[in-house]
XYZ file of C-alpha atoms in Angstrom:
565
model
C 200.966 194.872 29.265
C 200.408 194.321 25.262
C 204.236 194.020 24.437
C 208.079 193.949 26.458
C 208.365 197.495 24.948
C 205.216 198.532 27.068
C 206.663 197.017 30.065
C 209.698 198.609 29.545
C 207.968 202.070 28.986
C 206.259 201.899 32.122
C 208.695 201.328 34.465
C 210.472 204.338 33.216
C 207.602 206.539 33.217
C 207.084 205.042 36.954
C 210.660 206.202 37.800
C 209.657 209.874 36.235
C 206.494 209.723 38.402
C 208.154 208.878 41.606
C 211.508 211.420 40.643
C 209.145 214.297 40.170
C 208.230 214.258 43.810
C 209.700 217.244 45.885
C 212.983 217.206 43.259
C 213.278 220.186 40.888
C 211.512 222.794 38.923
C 208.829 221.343 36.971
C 206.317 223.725 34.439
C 202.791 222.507 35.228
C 200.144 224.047 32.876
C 197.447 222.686 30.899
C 198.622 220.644 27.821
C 195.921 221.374 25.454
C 195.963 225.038 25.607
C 193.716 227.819 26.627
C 190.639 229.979 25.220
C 191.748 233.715 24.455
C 189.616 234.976 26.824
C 190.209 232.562 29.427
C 192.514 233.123 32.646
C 195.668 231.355 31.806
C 198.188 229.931 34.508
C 201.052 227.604 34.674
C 202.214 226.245 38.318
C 205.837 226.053 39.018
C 206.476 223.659 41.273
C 209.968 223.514 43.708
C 211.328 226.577 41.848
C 213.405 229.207 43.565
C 212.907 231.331 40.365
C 210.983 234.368 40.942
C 210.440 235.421 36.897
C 208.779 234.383 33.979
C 208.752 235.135 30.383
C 205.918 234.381 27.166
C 207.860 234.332 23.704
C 205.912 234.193 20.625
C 207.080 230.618 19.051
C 206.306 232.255 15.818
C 208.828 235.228 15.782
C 210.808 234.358 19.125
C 209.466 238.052 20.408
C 209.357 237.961 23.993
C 205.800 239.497 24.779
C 205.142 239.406 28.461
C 207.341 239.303 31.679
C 205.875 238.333 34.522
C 206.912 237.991 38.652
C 205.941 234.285 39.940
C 203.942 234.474 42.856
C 204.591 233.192 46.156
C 205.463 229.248 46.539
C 202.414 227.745 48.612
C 202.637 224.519 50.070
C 200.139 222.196 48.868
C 199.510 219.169 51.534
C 198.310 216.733 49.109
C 201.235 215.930 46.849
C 203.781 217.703 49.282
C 204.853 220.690 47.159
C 205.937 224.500 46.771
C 203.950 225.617 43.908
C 203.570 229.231 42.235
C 201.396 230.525 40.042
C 202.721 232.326 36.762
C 200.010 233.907 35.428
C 200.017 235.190 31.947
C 195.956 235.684 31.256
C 196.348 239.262 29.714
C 197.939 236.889 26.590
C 194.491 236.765 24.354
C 195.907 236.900 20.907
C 195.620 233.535 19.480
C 199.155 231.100 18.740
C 201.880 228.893 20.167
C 204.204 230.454 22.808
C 206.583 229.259 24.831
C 206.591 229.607 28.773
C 210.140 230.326 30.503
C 211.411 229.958 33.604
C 214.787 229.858 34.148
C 216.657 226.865 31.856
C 212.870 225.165 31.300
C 210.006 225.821 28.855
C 206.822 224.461 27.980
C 204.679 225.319 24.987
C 201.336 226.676 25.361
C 198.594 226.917 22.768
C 195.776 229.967 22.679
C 192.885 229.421 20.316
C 189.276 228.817 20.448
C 189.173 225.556 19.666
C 191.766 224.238 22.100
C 189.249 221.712 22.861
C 186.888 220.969 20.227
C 188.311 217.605 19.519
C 188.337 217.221 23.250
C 184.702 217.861 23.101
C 183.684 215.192 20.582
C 185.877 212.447 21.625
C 184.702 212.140 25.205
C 181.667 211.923 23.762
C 182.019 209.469 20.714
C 184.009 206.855 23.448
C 180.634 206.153 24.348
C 179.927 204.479 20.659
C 182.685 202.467 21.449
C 181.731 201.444 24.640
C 178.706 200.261 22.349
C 177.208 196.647 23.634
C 175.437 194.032 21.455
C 176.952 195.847 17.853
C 179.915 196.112 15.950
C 181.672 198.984 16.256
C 182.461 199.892 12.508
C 185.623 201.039 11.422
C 183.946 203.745 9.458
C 183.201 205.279 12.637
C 186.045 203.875 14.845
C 188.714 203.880 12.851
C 191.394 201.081 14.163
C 189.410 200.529 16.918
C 186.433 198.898 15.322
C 185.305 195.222 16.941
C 183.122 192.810 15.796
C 179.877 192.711 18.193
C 180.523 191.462 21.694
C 177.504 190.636 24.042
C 174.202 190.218 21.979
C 172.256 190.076 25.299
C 169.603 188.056 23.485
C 169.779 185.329 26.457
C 170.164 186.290 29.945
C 168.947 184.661 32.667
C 167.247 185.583 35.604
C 169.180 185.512 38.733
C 167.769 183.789 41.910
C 167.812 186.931 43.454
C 165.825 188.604 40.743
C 163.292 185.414 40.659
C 159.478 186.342 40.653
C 156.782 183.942 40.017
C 156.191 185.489 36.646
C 160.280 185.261 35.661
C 161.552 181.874 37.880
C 165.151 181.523 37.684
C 166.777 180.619 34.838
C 164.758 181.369 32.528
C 165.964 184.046 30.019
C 165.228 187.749 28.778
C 166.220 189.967 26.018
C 168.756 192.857 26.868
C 170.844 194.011 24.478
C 172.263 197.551 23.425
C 173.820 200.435 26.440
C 177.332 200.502 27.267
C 179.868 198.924 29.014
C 180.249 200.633 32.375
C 183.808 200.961 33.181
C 187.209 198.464 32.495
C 184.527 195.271 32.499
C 181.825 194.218 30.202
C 178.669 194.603 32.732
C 175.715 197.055 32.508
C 174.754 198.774 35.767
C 171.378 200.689 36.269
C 172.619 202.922 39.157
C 176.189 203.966 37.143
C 173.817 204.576 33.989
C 171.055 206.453 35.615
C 173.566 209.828 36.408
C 175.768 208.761 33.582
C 172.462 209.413 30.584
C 171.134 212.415 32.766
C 174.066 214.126 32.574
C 174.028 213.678 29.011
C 170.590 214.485 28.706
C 171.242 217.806 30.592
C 173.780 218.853 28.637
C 171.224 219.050 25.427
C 168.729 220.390 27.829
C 171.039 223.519 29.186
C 172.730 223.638 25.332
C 170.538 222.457 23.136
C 171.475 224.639 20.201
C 174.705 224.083 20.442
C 174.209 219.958 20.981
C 172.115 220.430 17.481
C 175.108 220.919 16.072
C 177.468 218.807 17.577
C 178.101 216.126 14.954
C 179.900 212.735 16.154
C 181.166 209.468 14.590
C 178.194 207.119 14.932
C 175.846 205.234 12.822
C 173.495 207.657 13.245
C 174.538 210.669 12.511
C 172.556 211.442 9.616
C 169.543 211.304 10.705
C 167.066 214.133 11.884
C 168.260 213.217 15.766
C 170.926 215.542 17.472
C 174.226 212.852 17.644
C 174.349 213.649 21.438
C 170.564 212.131 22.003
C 171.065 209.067 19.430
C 174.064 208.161 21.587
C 172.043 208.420 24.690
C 169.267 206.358 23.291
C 171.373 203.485 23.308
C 171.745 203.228 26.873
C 167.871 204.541 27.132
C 166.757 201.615 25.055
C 168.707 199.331 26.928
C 167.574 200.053 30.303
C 163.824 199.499 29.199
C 164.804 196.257 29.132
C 166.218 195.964 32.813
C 162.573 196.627 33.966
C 160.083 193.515 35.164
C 156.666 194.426 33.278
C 154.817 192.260 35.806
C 154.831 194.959 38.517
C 157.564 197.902 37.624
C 160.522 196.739 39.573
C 163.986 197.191 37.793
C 166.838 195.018 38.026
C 170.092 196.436 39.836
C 172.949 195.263 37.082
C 173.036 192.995 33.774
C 176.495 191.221 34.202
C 178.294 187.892 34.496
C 178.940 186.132 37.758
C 182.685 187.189 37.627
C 184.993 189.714 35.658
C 186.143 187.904 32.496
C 189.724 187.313 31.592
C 191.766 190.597 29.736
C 189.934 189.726 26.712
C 187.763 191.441 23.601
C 184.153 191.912 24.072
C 183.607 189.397 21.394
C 185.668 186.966 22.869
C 183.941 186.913 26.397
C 181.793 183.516 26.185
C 180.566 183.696 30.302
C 176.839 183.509 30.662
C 175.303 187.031 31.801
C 172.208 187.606 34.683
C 170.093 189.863 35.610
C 170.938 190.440 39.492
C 168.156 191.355 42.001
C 165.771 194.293 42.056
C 166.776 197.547 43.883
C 164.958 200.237 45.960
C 168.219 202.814 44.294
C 168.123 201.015 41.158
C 164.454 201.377 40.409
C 164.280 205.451 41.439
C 167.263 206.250 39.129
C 165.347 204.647 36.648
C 162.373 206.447 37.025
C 164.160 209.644 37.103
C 166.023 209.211 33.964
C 162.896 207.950 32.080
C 160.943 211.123 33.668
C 163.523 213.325 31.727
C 163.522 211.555 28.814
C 159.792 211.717 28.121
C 160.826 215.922 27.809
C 163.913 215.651 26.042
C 162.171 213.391 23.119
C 158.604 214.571 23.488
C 158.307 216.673 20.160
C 161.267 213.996 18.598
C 159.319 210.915 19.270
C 156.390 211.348 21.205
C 155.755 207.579 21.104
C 159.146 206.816 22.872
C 158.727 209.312 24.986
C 155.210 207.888 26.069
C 156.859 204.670 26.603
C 159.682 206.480 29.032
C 156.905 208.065 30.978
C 154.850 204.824 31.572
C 157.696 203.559 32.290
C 158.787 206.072 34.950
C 155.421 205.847 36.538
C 155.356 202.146 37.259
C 158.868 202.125 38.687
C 157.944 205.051 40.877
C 154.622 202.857 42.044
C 156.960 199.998 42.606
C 158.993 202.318 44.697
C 156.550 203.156 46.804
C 155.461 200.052 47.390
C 158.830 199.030 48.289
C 160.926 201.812 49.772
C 164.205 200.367 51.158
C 165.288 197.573 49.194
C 168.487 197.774 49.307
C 171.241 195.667 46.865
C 172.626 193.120 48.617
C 175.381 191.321 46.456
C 174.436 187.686 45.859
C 177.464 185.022 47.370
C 177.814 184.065 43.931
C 178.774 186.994 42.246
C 181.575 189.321 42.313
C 180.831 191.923 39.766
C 180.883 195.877 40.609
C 178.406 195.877 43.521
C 177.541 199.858 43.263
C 174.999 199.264 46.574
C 173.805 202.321 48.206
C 172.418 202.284 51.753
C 170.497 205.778 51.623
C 167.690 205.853 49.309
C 166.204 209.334 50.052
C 168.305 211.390 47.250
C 167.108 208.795 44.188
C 163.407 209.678 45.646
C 163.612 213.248 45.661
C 165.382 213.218 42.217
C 162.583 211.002 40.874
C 160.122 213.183 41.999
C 161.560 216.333 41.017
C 162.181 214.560 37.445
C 158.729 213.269 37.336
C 157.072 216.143 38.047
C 158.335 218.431 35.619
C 157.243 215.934 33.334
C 153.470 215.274 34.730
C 153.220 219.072 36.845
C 151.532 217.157 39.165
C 152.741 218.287 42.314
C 151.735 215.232 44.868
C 155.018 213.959 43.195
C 157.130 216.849 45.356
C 155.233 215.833 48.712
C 157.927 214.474 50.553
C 160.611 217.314 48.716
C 161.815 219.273 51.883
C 161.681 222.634 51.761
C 165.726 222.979 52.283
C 166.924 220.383 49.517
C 170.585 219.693 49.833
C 172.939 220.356 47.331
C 176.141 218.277 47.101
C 178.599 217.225 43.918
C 176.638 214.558 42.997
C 178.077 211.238 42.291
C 176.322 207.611 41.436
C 175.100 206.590 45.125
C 174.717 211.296 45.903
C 171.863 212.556 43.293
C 169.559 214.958 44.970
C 171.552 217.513 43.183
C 170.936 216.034 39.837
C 167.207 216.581 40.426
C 167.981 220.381 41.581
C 169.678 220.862 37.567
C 166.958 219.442 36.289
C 164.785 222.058 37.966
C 167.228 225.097 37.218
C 166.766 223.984 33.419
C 163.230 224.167 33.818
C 162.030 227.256 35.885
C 160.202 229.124 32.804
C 158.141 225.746 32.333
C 156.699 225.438 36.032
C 153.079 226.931 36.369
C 152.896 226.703 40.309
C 153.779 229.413 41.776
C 154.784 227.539 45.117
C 156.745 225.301 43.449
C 158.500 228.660 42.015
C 159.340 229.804 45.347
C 160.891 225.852 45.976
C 163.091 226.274 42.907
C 164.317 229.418 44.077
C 165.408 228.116 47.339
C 166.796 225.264 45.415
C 168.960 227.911 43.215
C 170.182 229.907 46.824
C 171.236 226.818 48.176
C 173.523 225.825 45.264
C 174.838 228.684 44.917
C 175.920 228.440 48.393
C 177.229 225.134 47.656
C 178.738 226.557 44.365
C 180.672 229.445 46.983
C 182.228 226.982 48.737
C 183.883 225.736 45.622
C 185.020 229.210 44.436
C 186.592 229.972 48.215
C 188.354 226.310 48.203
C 189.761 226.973 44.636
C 190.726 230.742 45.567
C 193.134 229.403 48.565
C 194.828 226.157 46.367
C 197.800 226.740 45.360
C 196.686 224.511 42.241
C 193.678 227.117 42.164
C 191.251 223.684 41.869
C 188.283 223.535 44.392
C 189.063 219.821 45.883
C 191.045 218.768 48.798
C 190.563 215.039 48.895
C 191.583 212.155 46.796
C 188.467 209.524 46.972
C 187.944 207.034 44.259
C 187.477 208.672 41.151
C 188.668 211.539 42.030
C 189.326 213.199 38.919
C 185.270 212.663 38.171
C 184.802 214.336 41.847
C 186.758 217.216 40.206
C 184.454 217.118 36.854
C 181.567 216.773 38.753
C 182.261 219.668 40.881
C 182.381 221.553 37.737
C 178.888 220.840 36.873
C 177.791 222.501 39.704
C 180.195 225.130 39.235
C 178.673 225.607 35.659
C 174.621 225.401 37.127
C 175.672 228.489 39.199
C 177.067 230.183 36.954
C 174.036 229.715 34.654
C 171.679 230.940 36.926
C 174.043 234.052 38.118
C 176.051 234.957 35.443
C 178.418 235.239 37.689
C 182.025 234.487 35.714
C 183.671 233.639 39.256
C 181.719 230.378 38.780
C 182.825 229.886 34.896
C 186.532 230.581 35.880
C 186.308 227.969 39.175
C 184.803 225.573 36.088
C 187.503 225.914 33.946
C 190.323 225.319 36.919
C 188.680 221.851 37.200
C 189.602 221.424 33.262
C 192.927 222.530 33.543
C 194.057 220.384 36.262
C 192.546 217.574 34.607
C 194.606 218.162 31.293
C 198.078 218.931 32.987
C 197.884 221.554 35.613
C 198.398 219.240 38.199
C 201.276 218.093 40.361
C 201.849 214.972 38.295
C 202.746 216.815 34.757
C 199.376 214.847 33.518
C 196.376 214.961 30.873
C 194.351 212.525 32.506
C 192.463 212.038 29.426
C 193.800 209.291 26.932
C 195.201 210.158 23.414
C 195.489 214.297 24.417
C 198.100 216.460 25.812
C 201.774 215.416 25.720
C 202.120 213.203 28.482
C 198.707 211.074 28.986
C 197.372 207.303 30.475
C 198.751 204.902 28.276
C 198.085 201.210 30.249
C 194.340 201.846 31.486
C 192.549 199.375 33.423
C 190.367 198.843 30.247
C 189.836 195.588 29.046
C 189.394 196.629 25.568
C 192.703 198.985 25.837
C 194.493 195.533 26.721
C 193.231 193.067 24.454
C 193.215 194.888 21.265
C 196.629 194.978 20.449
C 196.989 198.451 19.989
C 199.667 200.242 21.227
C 197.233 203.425 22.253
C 194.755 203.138 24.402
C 190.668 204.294 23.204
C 191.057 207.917 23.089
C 188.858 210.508 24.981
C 188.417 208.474 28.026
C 189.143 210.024 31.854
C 191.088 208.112 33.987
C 189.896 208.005 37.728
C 192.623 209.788 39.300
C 195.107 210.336 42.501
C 193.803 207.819 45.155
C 194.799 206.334 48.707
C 191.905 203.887 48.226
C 192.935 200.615 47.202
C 196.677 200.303 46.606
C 196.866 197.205 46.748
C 195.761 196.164 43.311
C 199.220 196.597 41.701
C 200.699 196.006 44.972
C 201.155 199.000 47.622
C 205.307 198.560 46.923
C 204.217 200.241 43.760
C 202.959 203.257 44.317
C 205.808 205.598 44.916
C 204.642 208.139 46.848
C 202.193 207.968 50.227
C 200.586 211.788 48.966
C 197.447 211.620 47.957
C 197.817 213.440 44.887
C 201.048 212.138 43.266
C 199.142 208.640 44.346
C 198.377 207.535 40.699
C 200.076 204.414 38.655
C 199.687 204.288 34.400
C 199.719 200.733 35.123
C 196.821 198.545 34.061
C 196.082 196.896 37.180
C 195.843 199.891 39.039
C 192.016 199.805 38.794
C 191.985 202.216 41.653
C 193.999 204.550 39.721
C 193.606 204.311 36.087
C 190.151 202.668 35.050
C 187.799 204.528 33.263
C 183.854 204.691 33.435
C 181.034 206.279 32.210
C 179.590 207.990 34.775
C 183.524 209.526 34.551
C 183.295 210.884 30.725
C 179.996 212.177 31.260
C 180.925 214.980 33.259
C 184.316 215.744 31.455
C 182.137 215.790 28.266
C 179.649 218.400 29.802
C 182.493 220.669 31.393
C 184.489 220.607 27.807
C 181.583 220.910 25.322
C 179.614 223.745 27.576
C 182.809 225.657 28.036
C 183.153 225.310 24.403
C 179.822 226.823 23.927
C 179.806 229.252 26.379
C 183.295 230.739 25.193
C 182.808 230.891 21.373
């Protein structure tokens, strides 16, 4: 913890966590507020009070009654919650939620999360590698440049003839990954396609999206300069002698609690991957669209690129990451290799509509909530954002068997979220699990742009208001917003830079069973799997933060911002 004041903070706000469980009325509701035309709900957890009132904060008029419905028991956090719901409230304002001797204040505007939507997305300029991070941009969290990347040596597991060991490459730029200082291929692949498919399903309103970056005056939309940076970098990570890509850039160990700049271990390139390779190639495939007309010369260089990683892929199919004895870094290995294939394909054939690439697609392509090591379905979005552009008409009939079978998948979401009593469409508490919930909500929001449907916009926007306080812990998991939010992330930045507030816009992982042993399992006050969360910084099970996390919490913000205006 940065001071004795910290320490002292937390263990009360411990105490409040582990009070809260099964003892007393408690208002949950999203703490940043609601769109007027959105459906609005606060949960009342452990309540025997059947009624609820909306006063106007700005005359004290009372201006809706309303019954409470039903308690439900909810299995993971072990609670009775109603719903109040107040969504015939459009009028725009501050009101004040009643029930019984409690209150919360509520918020109803349109641009309840505007700053929401720029700040998940400018954390990634200060998760900036190899440059300082100006003050201009950053305000108090500027830092001199940490990491130049301008020597780092090849790993013995990444040795060729061409590159022996030890001898050095050039790799700066991209972003930190998560609470460490390493660079990861596999995390970054999903983590810059989500990013890219945000512009690709927006891209008026990403035109406009302006951000606080170096950049941001140039003829470039400030959500594609960003992802250059990690684009650029992970040209780098490839072996020109014969396409291969290397699985991580990192050190042989996590560093110490210390600055970027201040981080003095020597950094490798670890072994070539099968996974690492094929996300790769996917992410360059889409980038040769995305910046064709931009910079046609880039995206050349992205398609080459793409191509010999594929060929490399092919010629070696199941390579799978094995971490070295000698280092301890993030591992992120993945033992089934078919999903990074098909999204390759898919992604490289909408950029060459040559269809040998979709040979091995099957015909029935699964569709999951993708995650790092699950991306078939990232290769299905990319196909749903590019139906008018396909001139096969077999491949036509593919994509619309792609689009029934997410919508299927997108169903099941809607009929889990229809029978929680915190109206969110996940059951389970896995690592990460508030990017399971984002995540989820891309899907959700795919569907929804395919059907029209609003049932999948509404399931969408449940995801966001559980994440910002409509959840059974009273919390905004996202730094610096809402009322009561993470304040000791597992962030190494967050810890060393003597600032009592942590980087803002960053989404903490979540609820999780998974690993409680990292602040010591005598700390986690509750065994449910959804009050299972510590604001503690070395609950890196808990409350770390990632990329591949803020990606989809920037997608589901800024396209329910667009969609809604």
């Amino acid at each position: 913890m940065k001071t004795l004041l910290s320490t002292l903070v937390l263990l009360v706000t411990i105490s409040v966590f582990s009070q809260q469980e099964n003892k007393g009325l408690t208002i949950l509701v999203n703490q940043l507020g609601f769109k007027p035309n959105s459906e609005k709900r606060a949960f009342i957890s452990d309540s025997e009070e059947r009624n609820f009132k909306i006063i106007n904060n700005s005359n004290q008029e009372i201006v809706f009654k309303g019954e409470i419905s039903s308690p439900k028991y909810w299995e993971p956090s072990g609670t009775n919650v109603g719903i109040a719901d107040f969504s015939s409230i459009q009028k725009p304002g501050k009101y004040s939620i009643v029930v019984g001797n409690s209150s919360k204040t509520i918020t109803i505007d349109n641009s309840v999360y505007e700053a929401l939507g720029t700040k998940s997305l400018e954390a990634f300029y200060l998760a900036r590698a190899s440059e300082p991070v100006l003050e201009k941009y950053a305000g108090i969290y500027a830092r001199p440049l940490g990491h130049p990347d301008n020597i780092v040596f090849i790993h013995a597991s990444a040795a060729t003839d061409k590159r022996p060991e030890g001898t050095t490459i050039f790799s700066p730029r991209g972003w930190y990954d998560a609470g460490d200082y390493n660079k990861y291929i596999v995390n970054s692949g999903i983590t810059v396609h989500t990013l890219l498919q945000l512009y690709e399903l927006f891209p008026e309103y990403c035109k406009t999206l302006k951000l606080k970056i170096p950049e941001n005056s140039n003829q470039v939309p400030d959500l594609l300069d960003e992802t250059l940076v990690n684009l650029r970098w992970m040209l780098t990570m490839q072996d020109p002698n014969d396409g291969g890509v290397y699985h991580k850039l990192t050190s042989k160990y996590f560093c110490g609690m210390v600055m970027p700049e201040d981080d003095k271990l020597e950094r490798f390139v670890v072994m070539k991957s099968t996974a690492a390779t094929l996300d790769f190639a996917a992410v360059m495939a889409k980038a040769n669209r995305i910046f064709f007309k931009m910079d046609p010369n880039f995206a050349n260089s992205c398609l080459v690129a793409s191509k010999n990683a594929w060929n490399w892929a092919q010629k070696n199919p199941n390579v799978l990451y094995v971490q070295p004895k000698d280092i301890s870094t993030g591992e992120y290995g993945d033992n089934k290799i078919e999903d990074e294939k098909y999204w390759a394909a898919i992604e490289l054939y909408l950029s060459t509509k040559n269809a040998d690439y979709l040979n091995d697609l099957p015909t029935n392509l699964k569709i999951t909530t993708p995650t790092w090591s699950q991306v078939e379905s990232l290769g299905a979005f990319s196909l749903i954002a590019s139906t008018d552009k396909v001139p096969d008409s077999k491949i036509k009939d593919k994509i619309e068997l792609v689009k029934q079978n997410l919508l299927k998948t997108a169903d099941q979401l809607c009929q889990a979220n229809q029978v929680s009593p915190f109206r969110i469409s996940m059951n389970s508490f896995s690592w990460g699990s508030n990017s399971d919930l984002a995540n989820q909500s891309l899907l959700l929001l795919h569907a929804y742009k395919i059907s029209g449907d609003k049932k999948y916009l509404k399931t969408a926007e449940d995801c966001l208001h559980y994440i910002l306080g409509s959840n059974p812990l009273n919390m905004c998991f996202v730094t610096s917003f809402g009322e009561n939010s993470p304040k000791h992330i597992h962030d190494r930045r967050s810890s060393a830079d003597k600032i009592e507030t942590p980087i803002p816009g960053l989404l903490v992982g979540g609820p999780t069973t998974a690993a409680r042993s990292d602040c010591g399992e005598s700390n986690y006050k509750s065994n449910f799997p959804a009050l299972s969360y510590l604001d503690m910084e070395c609950s890196y099970s808990t409350n770390e933060i990632a990329i591949n996390w803020n990606a989809p919490l920037a997608f589901l913000v800024n396209a329910i911002n667009t969609i809604n205006q």
